[in-house]
């Protein structure tokens, strides 16, 4: 009997085989558009949604064949705009040399409809076009690419339309539902949309669709989806499906990048110690130190946890405000208006660290997400220290006890699809900002007169 994992794996494999052009969104992705011999005098590449157009090369195959050098002398290349410095370094011959990429040749400004055009001095017989994207994560911004050609005196004709291909893929995946076994069909129908969106590179809509579907999915089904799209699609694009959806996970970071990020996180913790001694690595950051000895391959950020006494902060908004004001005054960038945390980055820019605030309730404490009052002071503070990637990092007093509480008895086994307890209502009273004190009311003239009668 076919399992859900086998069904999803086969669907992904078949989808990528049927729609190989949608892999243009991967770093250095390539898009080959074959054409019947067609007389043209212009070619246009555009994006159908607001973004930045980036191209390493735009190869043109003609009959008879013309080399990039020959083509460069017969064309005029224009773009909707050039980002700073790119107009000066633009080389038509390098753009037209699809076999030998020379780095980014065209980079427009962020525009509603960025485009680049190749106009031929004399019409040519075109047989194919070959696009090569940039060798970086920003290649994903080409997911809505369109390719058009124009014949002398004729209108533009679309010969490739990525948004249309994404819609075709959605229909293709839905059509497979008919052949799915009855016991798997309801689950497959829920996962079909997120799966197709992921293959097409529409990652944010895919994450949104999966969050909606997850409400009706078992944990096992959710894990199978995460595993399948990560191994079957995203790893080839230097991505993983993490708690934040498709993201460049630590699996694809260099050793130097990892160490720099750990140092940056410790710098935030060191700064916060001047506000409170109750700060250390938490969540996946603590798990990485204790269990993996390295940043977790399927994770994509680090977390700090900080705690405040009742007299320091009465609510989570007050705790967040303490963190915000304190760190901003010291040059850090603090962003976000999240229920349990804030994003913190060095003043000069860099990867965010998530800083989660919590409030002591007697001897108990909990961070959101998590179970209210699940931890005690002795487990958490005073903090301990360990060496991690050549950096001394702060940890809970009892790191193993902390991890067992947060992740359960199976904490030592990696689980890319682990799901925290997200119950805001359990922290509702902590989330409420108390009303400001009533202003002192001074009696008016009649009140003063009455007081004088007493």
Coordinates of N, CA and C in Angstrom, one line a residue, residues 21-252:
X21 N 11.4 24.0 -16.2 CA 11.6 25.4 -16.3 C 11.4 26.2 -15.0
X22 N 10.6 25.7 -14.1 CA 10.4 26.4 -12.9 C 11.6 26.4 -11.9
X23 N 12.6 25.6 -12.3 CA 13.8 25.6 -11.5 C 14.7 26.8 -11.8
X24 N 14.2 27.7 -12.7 CA 14.9 28.9 -12.9 C 15.1 29.7 -11.7
X25 N 14.3 29.5 -10.7 CA 14.4 30.3 -9.4 C 15.5 29.9 -8.5
X26 N 16.2 28.8 -8.9 CA 17.3 28.4 -8.0 C 18.5 29.3 -8.3
X27 N 19.5 29.4 -7.4 CA 20.7 30.2 -7.7 C 21.4 29.6 -9.0
X28 N 21.7 30.6 -9.9 CA 22.3 30.2 -11.2 C 21.4 29.3 -12.0
X29 N 20.1 29.4 -11.8 CA 19.1 28.7 -12.5 C 19.1 29.1 -14.0
X30 N 18.8 28.1 -14.9 CA 18.8 28.3 -16.3 C 17.4 28.1 -16.9
X31 N 17.0 28.9 -17.9 CA 15.7 28.7 -18.6 C 16.0 28.7 -20.1
X32 N 15.6 27.5 -20.7 CA 15.8 27.4 -22.1 C 14.5 27.4 -22.8
X33 N 14.3 28.4 -23.7 CA 13.0 28.5 -24.4 C 13.3 28.2 -25.9
X34 N 12.8 27.0 -26.3 CA 13.0 26.6 -27.7 C 11.9 27.1 -28.5
X35 N 12.2 27.5 -29.8 CA 11.2 28.1 -30.7 C 11.3 27.5 -32.0
X36 N 10.2 27.4 -32.8 CA 10.3 27.1 -34.2 C 11.0 28.3 -34.8
X37 N 11.7 28.1 -35.9 CA 12.5 29.2 -36.5 C 11.5 30.4 -36.8
X38 N 11.8 31.5 -36.2 CA 10.9 32.7 -36.2 C 11.8 34.0 -36.5
X39 N 11.3 34.7 -37.5 CA 12.0 36.0 -37.8 C 11.6 37.0 -36.8
X40 N 12.6 37.6 -36.1 CA 12.3 38.6 -35.0 C 13.3 39.8 -35.2
X41 N 12.9 40.9 -34.6 CA 13.8 42.0 -34.6 C 14.0 42.5 -33.1
X42 N 13.4 41.8 -32.2 CA 13.6 42.2 -30.8 C 13.2 41.1 -29.8
X43 N 13.8 41.1 -28.7 CA 13.5 40.2 -27.6 C 13.4 40.9 -26.3
X44 N 12.5 40.5 -25.5 CA 12.2 41.2 -24.2 C 12.1 40.2 -23.1
X45 N 12.8 40.5 -21.9 CA 12.6 39.7 -20.7 C 12.1 40.7 -19.7
X46 N 11.0 40.3 -19.0 CA 10.4 41.1 -18.0 C 9.9 40.3 -16.8
X47 N 9.7 41.0 -15.7 CA 9.1 40.4 -14.5 C 7.6 40.9 -14.4
X48 N 6.7 39.9 -14.1 CA 5.3 40.3 -14.1 C 4.8 40.8 -12.8
X49 N 5.7 41.0 -11.8 CA 5.4 41.5 -10.5 C 6.5 42.5 -10.1
X50 N 6.2 43.4 -9.2 CA 7.2 44.3 -8.7 C 8.4 43.6 -8.1
X51 N 9.6 43.9 -8.6 CA 10.8 43.3 -8.2 C 12.0 43.9 -8.8
X52 N 13.1 43.2 -8.8 CA 14.4 43.6 -9.4 C 14.7 42.5 -10.4
X53 N 15.0 42.9 -11.7 CA 15.4 42.0 -12.7 C 16.9 41.9 -12.7
X54 N 17.4 40.6 -12.5 CA 18.8 40.3 -12.5 C 19.1 39.2 -13.5
X55 N 20.1 39.4 -14.3 CA 20.4 38.4 -15.3 C 21.9 38.3 -15.4
X56 N 22.4 37.0 -15.4 CA 23.8 36.8 -15.8 C 24.0 36.8 -17.3
X57 N 23.1 36.1 -18.0 CA 23.2 36.1 -19.4 C 21.9 35.9 -20.1
X58 N 21.8 36.3 -21.3 CA 20.6 36.1 -22.2 C 21.1 35.7 -23.5
X59 N 21.2 34.3 -23.7 CA 21.8 33.8 -24.9 C 20.7 33.7 -26.0
X60 N 21.2 34.0 -27.3 CA 20.3 34.0 -28.4 C 20.8 33.1 -29.5
X61 N 20.0 32.1 -29.8 CA 20.4 31.1 -30.9 C 19.7 31.5 -32.2
X62 N 20.5 31.6 -33.2 CA 19.9 32.0 -34.5 C 20.4 31.1 -35.6
X63 N 19.7 31.2 -36.7 CA 20.1 30.4 -37.9 C 20.3 31.5 -39.1
X64 N 21.5 31.5 -39.6 CA 22.7 30.8 -39.2 C 23.2 31.2 -37.8
X65 N 24.0 30.4 -37.1 CA 24.4 30.7 -35.8 C 25.4 31.9 -35.8
X66 N 25.1 32.8 -34.8 CA 26.0 33.9 -34.6 C 26.6 33.9 -33.2
X67 N 27.9 34.1 -33.1 CA 28.6 34.1 -31.8 C 28.2 35.3 -31.0
X68 N 28.5 35.3 -29.7 CA 28.2 36.4 -28.8 C 28.9 37.7 -29.4
X69 N 30.1 37.5 -29.9 CA 30.9 38.7 -30.4 C 30.1 39.3 -31.6
X70 N 29.7 38.4 -32.5 CA 29.0 38.8 -33.7 C 27.6 39.5 -33.3
X71 N 26.9 38.9 -32.4 CA 25.6 39.4 -32.0 C 25.8 40.8 -31.3
X72 N 26.8 40.9 -30.5 CA 27.0 42.2 -29.8 C 27.2 43.4 -30.7
X73 N 27.7 43.1 -31.9 CA 27.9 44.2 -32.9 C 26.6 44.5 -33.7
X74 N 25.6 43.7 -33.5 CA 24.4 43.8 -34.3 C 23.1 44.2 -33.5
X75 N 23.3 44.4 -32.2 CA 22.2 44.6 -31.3 C 22.3 45.9 -30.5
X76 N 21.2 46.4 -30.0 CA 21.2 47.4 -29.0 C 20.4 46.8 -27.8
X77 N 21.1 46.9 -26.6 CA 20.5 46.3 -25.4 C 20.1 47.5 -24.5
X78 N 18.8 47.5 -24.0 CA 18.4 48.5 -23.1 C 17.7 47.8 -21.9
X79 N 17.4 48.6 -20.9 CA 16.7 48.0 -19.7 C 15.9 49.2 -19.1
X80 N 14.9 48.8 -18.3 CA 14.0 49.8 -17.7 C 14.8 50.7 -16.8
X81 N 15.9 50.2 -16.2 CA 16.8 51.0 -15.4 C 18.0 50.1 -15.1
X82 N 19.0 50.8 -14.6 CA 20.2 50.1 -14.2 C 20.5 50.5 -12.7
X83 N 20.7 49.6 -11.8 CA 21.1 49.9 -10.5 C 22.5 50.6 -10.5
X84 N 22.8 51.3 -9.4 CA 24.0 52.0 -9.3 C 25.2 51.2 -9.7
X85 N 26.0 51.7 -10.7 CA 27.2 51.0 -11.1 C 27.1 50.0 -12.2
X86 N 25.9 49.5 -12.4 CA 25.7 48.4 -13.4 C 25.7 48.9 -14.8
X87 N 25.3 50.2 -15.0 CA 25.3 50.7 -16.4 C 26.8 50.8 -16.9
X88 N 27.6 51.3 -15.9 CA 29.0 51.5 -16.3 C 29.8 50.2 -16.6
X89 N 29.4 49.1 -15.9 CA 30.1 47.8 -16.1 C 29.4 46.9 -17.1
X90 N 28.3 47.4 -17.6 CA 27.5 46.5 -18.5 C 28.3 46.2 -19.8
X91 N 28.4 44.9 -20.2 CA 29.1 44.4 -21.3 C 28.1 43.5 -22.2
X92 N 27.7 44.1 -23.3 CA 26.7 43.3 -24.1 C 27.2 41.9 -24.5
X93 N 28.5 41.8 -24.9 CA 29.0 40.5 -25.3 C 28.9 39.5 -24.1
X94 N 29.2 39.9 -22.9 CA 29.1 39.0 -21.8 C 27.7 38.6 -21.5
X95 N 26.7 39.5 -21.6 CA 25.3 39.2 -21.4 C 24.9 38.1 -22.5
X96 N 25.3 38.2 -23.7 CA 24.9 37.3 -24.8 C 25.6 36.0 -24.8
X97 N 26.7 35.9 -23.9 CA 27.4 34.6 -23.8 C 26.9 33.7 -22.8
X98 N 25.9 32.9 -23.1 CA 25.2 32.1 -22.2 C 26.0 30.9 -21.7
X99 N 27.0 30.5 -22.5 CA 27.9 29.4 -22.2 C 28.9 29.7 -21.1
X100 N 29.3 31.0 -21.0 CA 30.3 31.3 -20.1 C 29.8 32.5 -19.2
X101 N 29.2 32.2 -18.1 CA 28.6 33.3 -17.3 C 29.8 34.2 -16.7
X102 N 29.5 35.5 -16.6 CA 30.5 36.4 -16.1 C 30.0 37.2 -15.0
X103 N 29.0 36.7 -14.2 CA 28.5 37.4 -13.1 C 27.3 38.2 -13.6
X104 N 26.7 39.0 -12.7 CA 25.5 39.8 -13.0 C 25.8 40.9 -14.0
X105 N 25.1 40.8 -15.1 CA 25.2 41.8 -16.2 C 24.1 42.9 -16.2
X106 N 22.9 42.4 -15.8 CA 21.8 43.4 -15.7 C 21.2 43.3 -14.3
X107 N 21.1 44.4 -13.7 CA 20.4 44.5 -12.4 C 19.7 45.9 -12.5
X108 N 18.3 45.8 -12.5 CA 17.5 47.0 -12.5 C 17.3 47.5 -11.1
X109 N 16.7 48.6 -11.0 CA 16.1 49.1 -9.7 C 14.9 48.3 -9.4
X110 N 14.4 48.4 -8.2 CA 13.1 47.7 -7.9 C 12.0 48.5 -8.6
X111 N 11.3 47.8 -9.4 CA 10.2 48.5 -10.2 C 9.0 47.7 -10.3
X112 N 7.9 48.3 -10.8 CA 6.6 47.6 -10.9 C 6.7 46.6 -12.0
X113 N 7.4 46.9 -13.1 CA 7.6 45.9 -14.2 C 8.9 46.1 -14.8
X114 N 10.0 45.6 -14.2 CA 11.3 45.7 -14.7 C 11.5 44.9 -16.0
X115 N 12.3 45.4 -16.9 CA 12.5 44.7 -18.2 C 13.9 45.0 -18.8
X116 N 14.3 44.1 -19.7 CA 15.5 44.3 -20.5 C 15.1 43.9 -22.0
X117 N 15.7 44.6 -22.9 CA 15.3 44.3 -24.3 C 16.6 44.2 -25.2
X118 N 16.6 43.3 -26.1 CA 17.6 43.2 -27.2 C 17.0 43.5 -28.5
X119 N 17.4 44.6 -29.2 CA 16.9 45.0 -30.4 C 17.9 44.7 -31.5
X120 N 17.6 44.0 -32.6 CA 18.5 43.6 -33.6 C 18.5 44.7 -34.7
X121 N 19.7 45.1 -35.2 CA 19.8 46.1 -36.3 C 19.1 45.6 -37.5
X122 N 19.2 44.3 -37.8 CA 18.5 43.6 -38.9 C 17.8 42.4 -38.4
X123 N 16.6 42.0 -38.8 CA 15.9 40.9 -38.3 C 16.7 39.6 -38.5
X124 N 16.6 38.7 -37.5 CA 17.3 37.4 -37.5 C 16.2 36.3 -37.4
X125 N 16.7 35.1 -37.7 CA 15.8 33.9 -37.5 C 16.2 33.3 -36.2
X126 N 15.3 33.4 -35.3 CA 15.5 32.9 -33.9 C 15.0 31.5 -33.7
X127 N 15.9 30.7 -33.0 CA 15.5 29.3 -32.7 C 15.4 29.0 -31.2
X128 N 16.0 29.8 -30.4 CA 16.0 29.5 -29.0 C 16.5 30.7 -28.2
X129 N 16.1 30.8 -26.9 CA 16.7 31.8 -26.0 C 17.1 31.0 -24.7
X130 N 18.2 31.5 -24.1 CA 18.7 30.8 -23.0 C 19.0 31.8 -21.9
X131 N 18.3 31.8 -20.8 CA 18.5 32.8 -19.7 C 19.2 32.1 -18.6
X132 N 20.1 32.8 -18.0 CA 20.8 32.3 -16.8 C 20.7 33.3 -15.7
X133 N 20.1 32.9 -14.5 CA 19.9 33.8 -13.4 C 21.2 34.0 -12.6
X134 N 21.1 34.7 -11.6 CA 22.3 35.0 -10.8 C 22.6 33.9 -9.8
X135 N 23.8 33.8 -9.4 CA 24.2 32.7 -8.5 C 24.1 33.1 -7.0
X136 N 22.8 33.5 -6.7 CA 22.6 33.9 -5.3 C 21.1 33.7 -5.0
X137 N 20.8 33.8 -3.7 CA 19.4 33.6 -3.3 C 18.4 34.5 -4.0
X138 N 18.9 35.7 -4.3 CA 18.0 36.7 -5.0 C 17.4 36.2 -6.3
X139 N 18.0 35.1 -6.8 CA 17.4 34.5 -8.1 C 16.0 34.2 -8.0
X140 N 15.5 34.0 -6.7 CA 14.1 33.7 -6.5 C 13.2 34.8 -7.0
X141 N 13.7 36.0 -7.1 CA 12.9 37.2 -7.5 C 12.5 37.1 -9.0
X142 N 13.1 36.1 -9.7 CA 12.8 35.9 -11.1 C 11.6 34.9 -11.3
X143 N 10.9 34.6 -10.2 CA 9.9 33.5 -10.3 C 8.8 33.9 -11.3
X144 N 8.6 35.2 -11.5 CA 7.5 35.7 -12.4 C 8.0 36.2 -13.7
X145 N 9.0 35.5 -14.2 CA 9.7 36.0 -15.5 C 8.8 35.7 -16.7
X146 N 8.8 36.6 -17.6 CA 8.2 36.4 -18.9 C 9.2 36.7 -20.0
X147 N 9.1 36.0 -21.1 CA 10.0 36.2 -22.3 C 9.1 36.5 -23.5
X148 N 9.4 37.6 -24.2 CA 8.6 38.0 -25.3 C 9.5 38.2 -26.6
X149 N 8.9 38.0 -27.8 CA 9.6 38.3 -29.0 C 8.7 39.2 -29.9
X150 N 9.4 40.0 -30.7 CA 8.7 40.8 -31.6 C 9.2 40.7 -33.1
X151 N 8.2 40.5 -34.0 CA 8.6 40.4 -35.4 C 8.5 41.8 -36.0
X152 N 9.2 42.0 -37.1 CA 9.1 43.4 -37.8 C 7.7 43.8 -38.0
X153 N 7.3 44.9 -37.5 CA 6.0 45.5 -37.7 C 4.9 44.8 -36.9
X154 N 5.2 43.8 -36.1 CA 4.2 43.0 -35.3 C 4.3 43.4 -33.9
X155 N 3.3 42.9 -33.1 CA 3.2 43.1 -31.7 C 4.2 42.2 -30.9
X156 N 4.3 42.5 -29.6 CA 5.1 41.5 -28.8 C 4.2 40.2 -28.6
X157 N 4.9 39.1 -28.6 CA 4.3 37.8 -28.5 C 5.0 37.1 -27.3
X158 N 4.2 36.7 -26.3 CA 4.8 36.0 -25.2 C 5.1 34.5 -25.5
X159 N 6.4 34.1 -25.4 CA 6.8 32.8 -25.7 C 7.1 32.0 -24.4
X160 N 7.2 32.7 -23.3 CA 7.3 32.0 -22.0 C 6.7 32.8 -20.9
X161 N 5.9 32.2 -20.1 CA 5.2 32.9 -19.0 C 5.2 32.1 -17.7
X162 N 6.1 32.5 -16.8 CA 6.2 31.7 -15.6 C 5.0 31.7 -14.7
X163 N 4.3 32.9 -14.6 CA 3.0 32.8 -13.8 C 2.0 31.9 -14.4
X164 N 1.9 31.8 -15.7 CA 1.0 30.9 -16.4 C 1.5 29.4 -16.1
X165 N 2.8 29.2 -16.1 CA 3.3 27.8 -15.8 C 3.0 27.4 -14.4
X166 N 3.1 28.4 -13.5 CA 2.8 28.1 -12.1 C 1.3 27.7 -12.0
X167 N 0.4 28.3 -12.7 CA -1.0 27.9 -12.7 C -1.2 26.6 -13.3
X168 N -0.5 26.3 -14.4 CA -0.6 24.9 -15.0 C -0.1 23.9 -14.0
X169 N 0.9 24.2 -13.2 CA 1.4 23.2 -12.2 C 0.4 23.0 -11.2
X170 N -0.3 24.0 -10.7 CA -1.4 23.9 -9.7 C -2.4 22.9 -10.3
X171 N -2.8 23.1 -11.5 CA -3.9 22.3 -12.1 C -3.4 20.9 -12.3
X172 N -2.1 20.7 -12.6 CA -1.5 19.4 -12.8 C -1.5 18.6 -11.5
X173 N -1.2 19.3 -10.4 CA -1.1 18.6 -9.1 C -2.5 18.2 -8.7
X174 N -3.5 19.2 -8.8 CA -4.9 18.9 -8.5 C -5.4 17.7 -9.3
X175 N -5.1 17.6 -10.5 CA -5.6 16.5 -11.4 C -5.1 15.1 -10.9
X176 N -4.0 15.1 -10.2 CA -3.5 13.8 -9.7 C -4.3 13.3 -8.5
X177 N -5.2 14.1 -8.0 CA -6.0 13.7 -6.8 C -6.9 12.5 -7.2
X178 N -7.3 12.5 -8.5 CA -8.2 11.4 -8.9 C -7.6 10.1 -8.7
X179 N -6.3 9.9 -8.8 CA -5.7 8.6 -8.7 C -5.1 8.3 -7.3
X180 N -5.3 9.2 -6.4 CA -4.8 9.0 -5.0 C -5.8 8.1 -4.3
X181 N -5.2 7.1 -3.5 CA -6.1 6.2 -2.7 C -7.0 7.0 -1.8
X182 N -8.2 6.4 -1.6 CA -9.2 7.1 -0.9 C -8.8 7.5 0.5
X183 N -8.0 6.6 1.2 CA -7.6 7.0 2.5 C -6.6 8.1 2.6
X184 N -5.9 8.4 1.5 CA -4.9 9.5 1.5 C -5.4 10.8 0.8
X185 N -6.6 10.7 0.1 CA -7.0 11.8 -0.7 C -7.3 13.0 0.1
X186 N -8.0 13.0 1.2 CA -8.2 14.3 2.0 C -6.9 15.0 2.4
X187 N -5.9 14.2 2.8 CA -4.7 14.8 3.2 C -3.9 15.4 2.0
X188 N -3.9 14.6 0.9 CA -3.3 15.1 -0.4 C -3.9 16.4 -0.9
X189 N -5.2 16.5 -0.8 CA -5.9 17.7 -1.3 C -5.5 18.9 -0.5
X190 N -5.2 18.7 0.8 CA -4.8 19.8 1.7 C -3.3 20.2 1.3
X191 N -2.5 19.3 0.9 CA -1.1 19.5 0.7 C -0.8 19.9 -0.8
X192 N -1.7 19.7 -1.7 CA -1.5 19.9 -3.1 C -1.1 21.4 -3.4
X193 N -1.9 22.3 -2.8 CA -1.6 23.7 -3.0 C -0.2 24.1 -2.5
X194 N 0.1 23.9 -1.2 CA 1.4 24.3 -0.7 C 2.6 23.6 -1.5
X195 N 2.3 22.4 -1.9 CA 3.4 21.7 -2.7 C 3.7 22.4 -4.0
X196 N 2.6 22.6 -4.8 CA 2.8 23.3 -6.1 C 3.4 24.7 -6.0
X197 N 2.9 25.4 -5.0 CA 3.5 26.8 -4.8 C 5.0 26.7 -4.4
X198 N 5.4 25.7 -3.7 CA 6.8 25.5 -3.3 C 7.6 25.2 -4.6
X199 N 7.2 24.3 -5.4 CA 7.9 24.0 -6.6 C 8.0 25.2 -7.5
X200 N 7.0 26.0 -7.6 CA 7.0 27.2 -8.4 C 7.8 28.4 -7.9
X201 N 8.3 28.2 -6.6 CA 9.1 29.3 -6.0 C 8.2 30.4 -5.3
X202 N 7.0 30.2 -5.2 CA 6.1 31.1 -4.5 C 6.1 30.8 -3.0
X203 N 7.2 31.1 -2.3 CA 7.4 30.6 -1.0 C 6.5 31.2 0.1
X204 N 6.3 32.5 0.1 CA 5.5 33.1 1.1 C 4.0 32.6 1.0
X205 N 3.4 32.6 -0.2 CA 2.1 32.0 -0.3 C 2.1 30.5 0.1
X206 N 3.1 29.8 -0.2 CA 3.2 28.4 0.2 C 3.2 28.2 1.7
X207 N 3.9 29.1 2.4 CA 3.9 29.0 3.8 C 2.6 29.4 4.4
X208 N 1.9 30.4 3.8 CA 0.6 30.8 4.3 C -0.4 29.7 4.1
X209 N -0.4 29.0 2.9 CA -1.3 27.9 2.6 C -1.0 26.7 3.5
X210 N 0.2 26.5 3.8 CA 0.5 25.3 4.7 C 0.1 25.6 6.1
X211 N 0.2 26.9 6.6 CA -0.2 27.2 7.9 C -1.8 27.0 8.0
X212 N -2.5 27.3 7.0 CA -3.9 27.1 7.0 C -4.2 25.6 6.9
X213 N -3.5 24.8 6.1 CA -3.8 23.4 6.0 C -3.4 22.6 7.2
X214 N -2.4 23.1 7.9 CA -1.8 22.4 9.1 C -2.9 22.3 10.2
X215 N -3.9 23.1 10.2 CA -4.9 23.1 11.2 C -5.7 21.8 11.1
X216 N -5.7 21.2 9.9 CA -6.5 20.0 9.6 C -5.6 18.7 9.4
X217 N -4.3 18.9 9.6 CA -3.3 17.8 9.3 C -2.8 17.2 10.6
X218 N -2.5 15.9 10.5 CA -1.8 15.3 11.6 C -0.4 15.7 11.7
X219 N 0.3 15.5 12.8 CA 1.7 15.9 12.9 C 2.5 15.0 11.9
X220 N 2.1 13.8 11.7 CA 2.9 12.9 10.8 C 2.8 13.4 9.4
X221 N 1.6 13.9 9.0 CA 1.4 14.4 7.6 C 2.2 15.7 7.4
X222 N 2.2 16.5 8.4 CA 3.0 17.7 8.3 C 4.5 17.4 8.2
X223 N 4.9 16.5 9.0 CA 6.4 16.1 8.9 C 6.7 15.5 7.6
X224 N 5.8 14.7 7.0 CA 6.1 14.2 5.7 C 6.2 15.3 4.6
X225 N 5.3 16.3 4.7 CA 5.4 17.4 3.8 C 6.7 18.1 3.9
X226 N 7.1 18.5 5.1 CA 8.3 19.2 5.3 C 9.5 18.4 4.8
X227 N 9.6 17.1 5.1 CA 10.7 16.3 4.6 C 10.7 16.2 3.1
X228 N 9.5 16.0 2.5 CA 9.5 15.8 1.1 C 9.9 17.1 0.3
X229 N 9.3 18.2 0.6 CA 9.6 19.4 -0.1 C 11.1 19.9 0.1
X230 N 11.6 19.6 1.4 CA 12.9 20.0 1.6 C 13.9 19.2 0.8
X231 N 13.8 17.8 0.9 CA 14.7 16.9 0.2 C 14.4 16.9 -1.3
X232 N 13.2 17.0 -1.7 CA 12.9 16.9 -3.1 C 12.9 18.1 -3.9
X233 N 12.9 19.3 -3.3 CA 12.9 20.6 -4.0 C 13.9 21.6 -3.5
X234 N 13.7 21.9 -2.2 CA 14.4 23.1 -1.6 C 15.9 22.9 -1.5
X235 N 16.4 21.7 -1.1 CA 17.8 21.5 -1.0 C 18.6 21.8 -2.2
X236 N 18.0 21.6 -3.4 CA 18.6 21.9 -4.6 C 18.7 23.4 -4.9
X237 N 17.9 24.1 -4.1 CA 17.9 25.6 -4.2 C 18.6 26.3 -3.0
X238 N 19.3 25.5 -2.2 CA 20.0 25.9 -1.0 C 19.1 26.5 0.0
X239 N 17.9 25.8 0.2 CA 16.9 26.1 1.1 C 16.4 24.9 1.9
X240 N 15.7 25.2 3.0 CA 15.0 24.2 3.8 C 13.6 24.7 4.1
X241 N 12.7 23.8 4.4 CA 11.4 24.3 5.0 C 11.6 24.3 6.5
X242 N 11.7 25.5 7.1 CA 11.9 25.6 8.5 C 10.7 26.1 9.1
X243 N 10.8 26.5 10.4 CA 9.6 27.1 11.1 C 9.2 28.4 10.4
X244 N 10.0 29.0 9.6 CA 9.7 30.2 8.9 C 9.4 29.9 7.4
X245 N 9.1 28.7 7.1 CA 8.8 28.4 5.7 C 10.1 28.1 4.9
X246 N 10.1 28.2 3.6 CA 11.4 28.0 2.8 C 12.4 29.1 3.1
X247 N 13.5 28.7 3.6 CA 14.5 29.6 4.1 C 15.9 29.0 3.8
X248 N 16.9 29.9 3.7 CA 18.3 29.4 3.6 C 18.7 28.9 5.0
X249 N 18.7 27.7 5.3 CA 19.0 27.1 6.6 C 20.5 27.1 6.8
X250 N 20.8 26.8 8.1 CA 22.3 26.7 8.4 C 23.0 25.6 7.7
X251 N 22.3 24.7 7.1 CA 22.9 23.6 6.3 C 23.7 24.2 5.2
X252 N 23.4 25.4 4.8 CA 24.0 26.0 3.6 C 24.9 27.1 4.0

